[in-house]
């Protein structure tokens, strides 16, 4: 296998694995909502923005005839629809946004998954010389770093308590 083919396969594989991992990160939120029958510490906006993103990329993949974009975003759209329906089912007050200086409602695993997914898709777009793929995934990298900064600035209480127990 030639070097370019191997690198392309590696990037392709990273895109699929990281993206599906990111989409499945919501399964823990889904489990939490089902067990508690509430949406405590679960944010609606990531589900909605990812759903819109999936539908946009699904359309682009269909226009371009790119099988990887079609398959990955079909799975993502289905999962995000499931998460949104569960959220709407368990949320007593729709569209309520609580602004605090706490990262309790931010998902650290989802932040890592978003960074890895966006970076791998940027590399995929770079290899294809497709600026639409590169540019549209760059905000995911930027917002991940913003969320990492928020985690640093406002550490979660349980993490601080765990750290205190370790000293």
mmCIF file of C-alpha atoms in Angstrom:
data_model
loop_
_atom_site.group_PDB
_atom_site.id
_atom_site.type_symbol
_atom_site.label_atom_id
_atom_site.label_comp_id
_atom_site.label_asym_id
_atom_site.label_seq_id
_atom_site.Cartn_x
_atom_site.Cartn_y
_atom_site.Cartn_z
ATOM 1 C CA UNK A 1 0.000 0.000 0.000
ATOM 2 C CA UNK A 2 1.438 3.384 -0.913
ATOM 3 C CA UNK A 3 2.197 5.978 1.765
ATOM 4 C CA UNK A 4 -0.544 8.403 0.632
ATOM 5 C CA UNK A 5 -3.106 5.595 0.577
ATOM 6 C CA UNK A 6 -2.158 4.479 4.070
ATOM 7 C CA UNK A 7 -2.314 8.041 5.411
ATOM 8 C CA UNK A 8 -5.673 8.600 3.720
ATOM 9 C CA UNK A 9 -7.009 5.368 5.247
ATOM 10 C CA UNK A 10 -5.704 6.386 8.660
ATOM 11 C CA UNK A 11 -7.389 9.798 8.445
ATOM 12 C CA UNK A 12 -10.584 8.238 7.089
ATOM 13 C CA UNK A 13 -10.630 5.763 9.967
ATOM 14 C CA UNK A 14 -9.956 8.505 12.537
ATOM 15 C CA UNK A 15 -12.845 10.558 11.134
ATOM 16 C CA UNK A 16 -15.255 7.651 11.431
ATOM 17 C CA UNK A 17 -14.134 6.472 14.881
ATOM 18 C CA UNK A 18 -13.909 9.938 16.483
ATOM 19 C CA UNK A 19 -17.175 11.107 14.946
ATOM 20 C CA UNK A 20 -19.155 8.049 15.990
ATOM 21 C CA UNK A 21 -17.550 8.300 19.427
ATOM 22 C CA UNK A 22 -18.614 11.924 19.707
ATOM 23 C CA UNK A 23 -22.172 11.119 18.626
ATOM 24 C CA UNK A 24 -22.405 8.273 21.127
ATOM 25 C CA UNK A 25 -21.160 10.506 23.983
ATOM 26 C CA UNK A 26 -24.783 11.570 24.380
ATOM 27 C CA UNK A 27 -25.727 8.033 25.393
ATOM 28 C CA UNK A 28 -24.564 8.765 28.952
ATOM 29 C CA UNK A 29 -26.869 11.818 29.002
ATOM 30 C CA UNK A 30 -29.685 9.663 27.646
ATOM 31 C CA UNK A 31 -29.083 7.073 30.382
ATOM 32 C CA UNK A 32 -29.019 9.854 33.022
ATOM 33 C CA UNK A 33 -32.315 11.305 31.744
ATOM 34 C CA UNK A 34 -33.994 7.884 31.759
ATOM 35 C CA UNK A 35 -32.754 6.967 35.231
ATOM 36 C CA UNK A 36 -33.538 10.317 36.899
ATOM 37 C CA UNK A 37 -36.543 11.106 34.692
ATOM 38 C CA UNK A 38 -35.180 14.658 34.501
ATOM 39 C CA UNK A 39 -32.729 16.752 32.502
ATOM 40 C CA UNK A 40 -30.647 17.895 35.468
ATOM 41 C CA UNK A 41 -27.127 18.836 34.314
ATOM 42 C CA UNK A 42 -27.933 17.995 30.692
ATOM 43 C CA UNK A 43 -27.685 20.734 28.087
ATOM 44 C CA UNK A 44 -30.068 20.889 25.129
ATOM 45 C CA UNK A 45 -28.000 23.154 22.868
ATOM 46 C CA UNK A 46 -25.270 20.611 21.969
ATOM 47 C CA UNK A 47 -27.940 18.148 20.815
ATOM 48 C CA UNK A 48 -29.640 20.777 18.679
ATOM 49 C CA UNK A 49 -26.489 22.222 17.103
ATOM 50 C CA UNK A 50 -25.110 18.762 16.366
ATOM 51 C CA UNK A 51 -28.420 17.761 14.763
ATOM 52 C CA UNK A 52 -28.372 20.831 12.499
ATOM 53 C CA UNK A 53 -24.704 20.160 11.715
ATOM 54 C CA UNK A 54 -25.471 16.510 10.857
ATOM 55 C CA UNK A 55 -28.292 17.444 8.530
ATOM 56 C CA UNK A 56 -26.126 20.035 6.773
ATOM 57 C CA UNK A 57 -23.254 17.584 6.330
ATOM 58 C CA UNK A 58 -25.626 14.846 5.236
ATOM 59 C CA UNK A 59 -26.931 17.142 2.503
ATOM 60 C CA UNK A 60 -23.406 18.101 1.446
ATOM 61 C CA UNK A 61 -22.343 14.447 1.417
ATOM 62 C CA UNK A 62 -25.320 13.568 -0.775
ATOM 63 C CA UNK A 63 -24.543 16.400 -3.212
ATOM 64 C CA UNK A 64 -20.877 15.430 -3.357
ATOM 65 C CA UNK A 65 -21.522 11.684 -3.400
ATOM 66 C CA UNK A 66 -19.187 11.168 -0.418
ATOM 67 C CA UNK A 67 -20.177 7.906 1.259
ATOM 68 C CA UNK A 68 -18.291 8.603 4.484
ATOM 69 C CA UNK A 69 -20.136 11.894 5.009
ATOM 70 C CA UNK A 70 -23.480 10.250 4.268
ATOM 71 C CA UNK A 71 -23.058 7.242 6.579
ATOM 72 C CA UNK A 72 -21.511 9.063 9.532
ATOM 73 C CA UNK A 73 -24.019 11.915 9.475
ATOM 74 C CA UNK A 74 -27.005 9.593 9.040
ATOM 75 C CA UNK A 75 -25.975 7.800 12.236
ATOM 76 C CA UNK A 76 -25.334 11.156 13.946
ATOM 77 C CA UNK A 77 -28.682 12.609 12.905
ATOM 78 C CA UNK A 78 -30.519 9.527 14.161
ATOM 79 C CA UNK A 79 -28.759 9.646 17.545
ATOM 80 C CA UNK A 80 -29.227 13.401 17.952
ATOM 81 C CA UNK A 81 -32.934 13.031 17.143
ATOM 82 C CA UNK A 82 -33.179 10.379 19.858
ATOM 83 C CA UNK A 83 -31.389 12.644 22.371
ATOM 84 C CA UNK A 84 -33.594 15.632 21.498
ATOM 85 C CA UNK A 85 -36.802 13.614 21.841
ATOM 86 C CA UNK A 86 -35.680 12.239 25.217
ATOM 87 C CA UNK A 87 -34.722 15.729 26.407
ATOM 88 C CA UNK A 88 -38.086 17.163 25.367
ATOM 89 C CA UNK A 89 -39.851 14.243 27.055
ATOM 90 C CA UNK A 90 -38.111 14.712 30.412
ATOM 91 C CA UNK A 91 -37.755 18.510 30.473
ATOM 92 C CA UNK A 92 -40.501 20.186 32.546
ATOM 93 C CA UNK A 93 -39.690 23.678 31.243
ATOM 94 C CA UNK A 94 -38.569 23.843 27.634
ATOM 95 C CA UNK A 95 -35.711 26.135 26.496
ATOM 96 C CA UNK A 96 -34.624 27.150 30.031
ATOM 97 C CA UNK A 97 -31.005 28.325 30.135
ATOM 98 C CA UNK A 98 -29.301 28.719 33.486
ATOM 99 C CA UNK A 99 -26.181 30.819 33.350
ATOM 100 C CA UNK A 100 -23.763 30.001 36.128
ATOM 101 C CA UNK A 101 -20.067 30.018 36.571
ATOM 102 C CA UNK A 102 -20.041 26.240 36.821
ATOM 103 C CA UNK A 103 -18.952 23.608 34.335
ATOM 104 C CA UNK A 104 -21.133 20.952 35.966
ATOM 105 C CA UNK A 105 -23.369 20.839 32.885
ATOM 106 C CA UNK A 106 -20.472 20.661 30.408
ATOM 107 C CA UNK A 107 -19.300 17.249 29.300
ATOM 108 C CA UNK A 108 -15.519 16.821 29.419
ATOM 109 C CA UNK A 109 -15.599 13.599 27.345
ATOM 110 C CA UNK A 110 -17.750 15.333 24.727
ATOM 111 C CA UNK A 111 -15.272 18.228 24.612
ATOM 112 C CA UNK A 112 -12.395 15.824 23.960
ATOM 113 C CA UNK A 113 -14.461 13.940 21.378
ATOM 114 C CA UNK A 114 -15.406 17.189 19.617
ATOM 115 C CA UNK A 115 -11.767 18.274 19.422
ATOM 116 C CA UNK A 116 -10.608 14.922 18.037
ATOM 117 C CA UNK A 117 -13.520 14.724 15.605
ATOM 118 C CA UNK A 118 -13.142 18.272 14.299
ATOM 119 C CA UNK A 119 -9.370 17.921 13.954
ATOM 120 C CA UNK A 120 -9.657 14.628 12.073
ATOM 121 C CA UNK A 121 -12.281 16.060 9.706
ATOM 122 C CA UNK A 122 -10.057 19.097 9.070
ATOM 123 C CA UNK A 123 -7.252 16.705 8.123
ATOM 124 C CA UNK A 124 -9.662 14.749 5.915
ATOM 125 C CA UNK A 125 -10.697 17.967 4.160
ATOM 126 C CA UNK A 126 -7.051 18.983 3.812
ATOM 127 C CA UNK A 127 -6.185 15.650 2.188
ATOM 128 C CA UNK A 128 -9.116 16.053 -0.225
ATOM 129 C CA UNK A 129 -8.269 19.725 -0.754
ATOM 130 C CA UNK A 130 -11.886 20.473 0.171
ATOM 131 C CA UNK A 131 -12.127 23.844 1.937
ATOM 132 C CA UNK A 132 -15.790 23.274 2.830
ATOM 133 C CA UNK A 133 -14.871 20.339 5.049
ATOM 134 C CA UNK A 134 -11.855 22.112 6.562
ATOM 135 C CA UNK A 135 -13.501 25.464 7.278
ATOM 136 C CA UNK A 136 -16.742 24.082 8.662
ATOM 137 C CA UNK A 137 -14.931 21.866 11.180
ATOM 138 C CA UNK A 138 -12.527 24.533 12.403
ATOM 139 C CA UNK A 139 -15.141 26.072 14.773
ATOM 140 C CA UNK A 140 -15.335 22.706 16.570
ATOM 141 C CA UNK A 141 -11.623 22.988 17.342
ATOM 142 C CA UNK A 142 -11.984 26.577 18.549
ATOM 143 C CA UNK A 143 -15.040 25.876 20.717
ATOM 144 C CA UNK A 144 -13.313 22.830 22.225
ATOM 145 C CA UNK A 145 -10.400 24.989 23.320
ATOM 146 C CA UNK A 146 -12.868 27.525 24.745
ATOM 147 C CA UNK A 147 -14.545 24.739 26.730
ATOM 148 C CA UNK A 148 -11.140 23.501 27.942
ATOM 149 C CA UNK A 149 -10.466 27.040 29.151
ATOM 150 C CA UNK A 150 -13.832 27.062 30.947
ATOM 151 C CA UNK A 151 -12.985 23.751 32.631
ATOM 152 C CA UNK A 152 -9.703 25.288 33.778
ATOM 153 C CA UNK A 153 -11.310 28.546 34.953
ATOM 154 C CA UNK A 154 -14.357 26.940 36.637
ATOM 155 C CA UNK A 155 -13.344 23.428 37.725
ATOM 156 C CA UNK A 156 -16.167 21.082 38.611
ATOM 157 C CA UNK A 157 -16.825 20.807 42.342
ATOM 158 C CA UNK A 158 -16.626 17.027 42.434
ATOM 159 C CA UNK A 159 -13.173 17.183 40.847
ATOM 160 C CA UNK A 160 -11.952 19.667 43.464
ATOM 161 C CA UNK A 161 -13.321 17.478 46.271
ATOM 162 C CA UNK A 162 -11.652 14.407 44.773
ATOM 163 C CA UNK A 163 -8.367 16.296 44.536
ATOM 164 C CA UNK A 164 -8.653 17.336 48.193
ATOM 165 C CA UNK A 165 -9.144 13.712 49.226
ATOM 166 C CA UNK A 166 -5.980 12.737 47.372
ATOM 167 C CA UNK A 167 -3.763 15.243 49.270
#
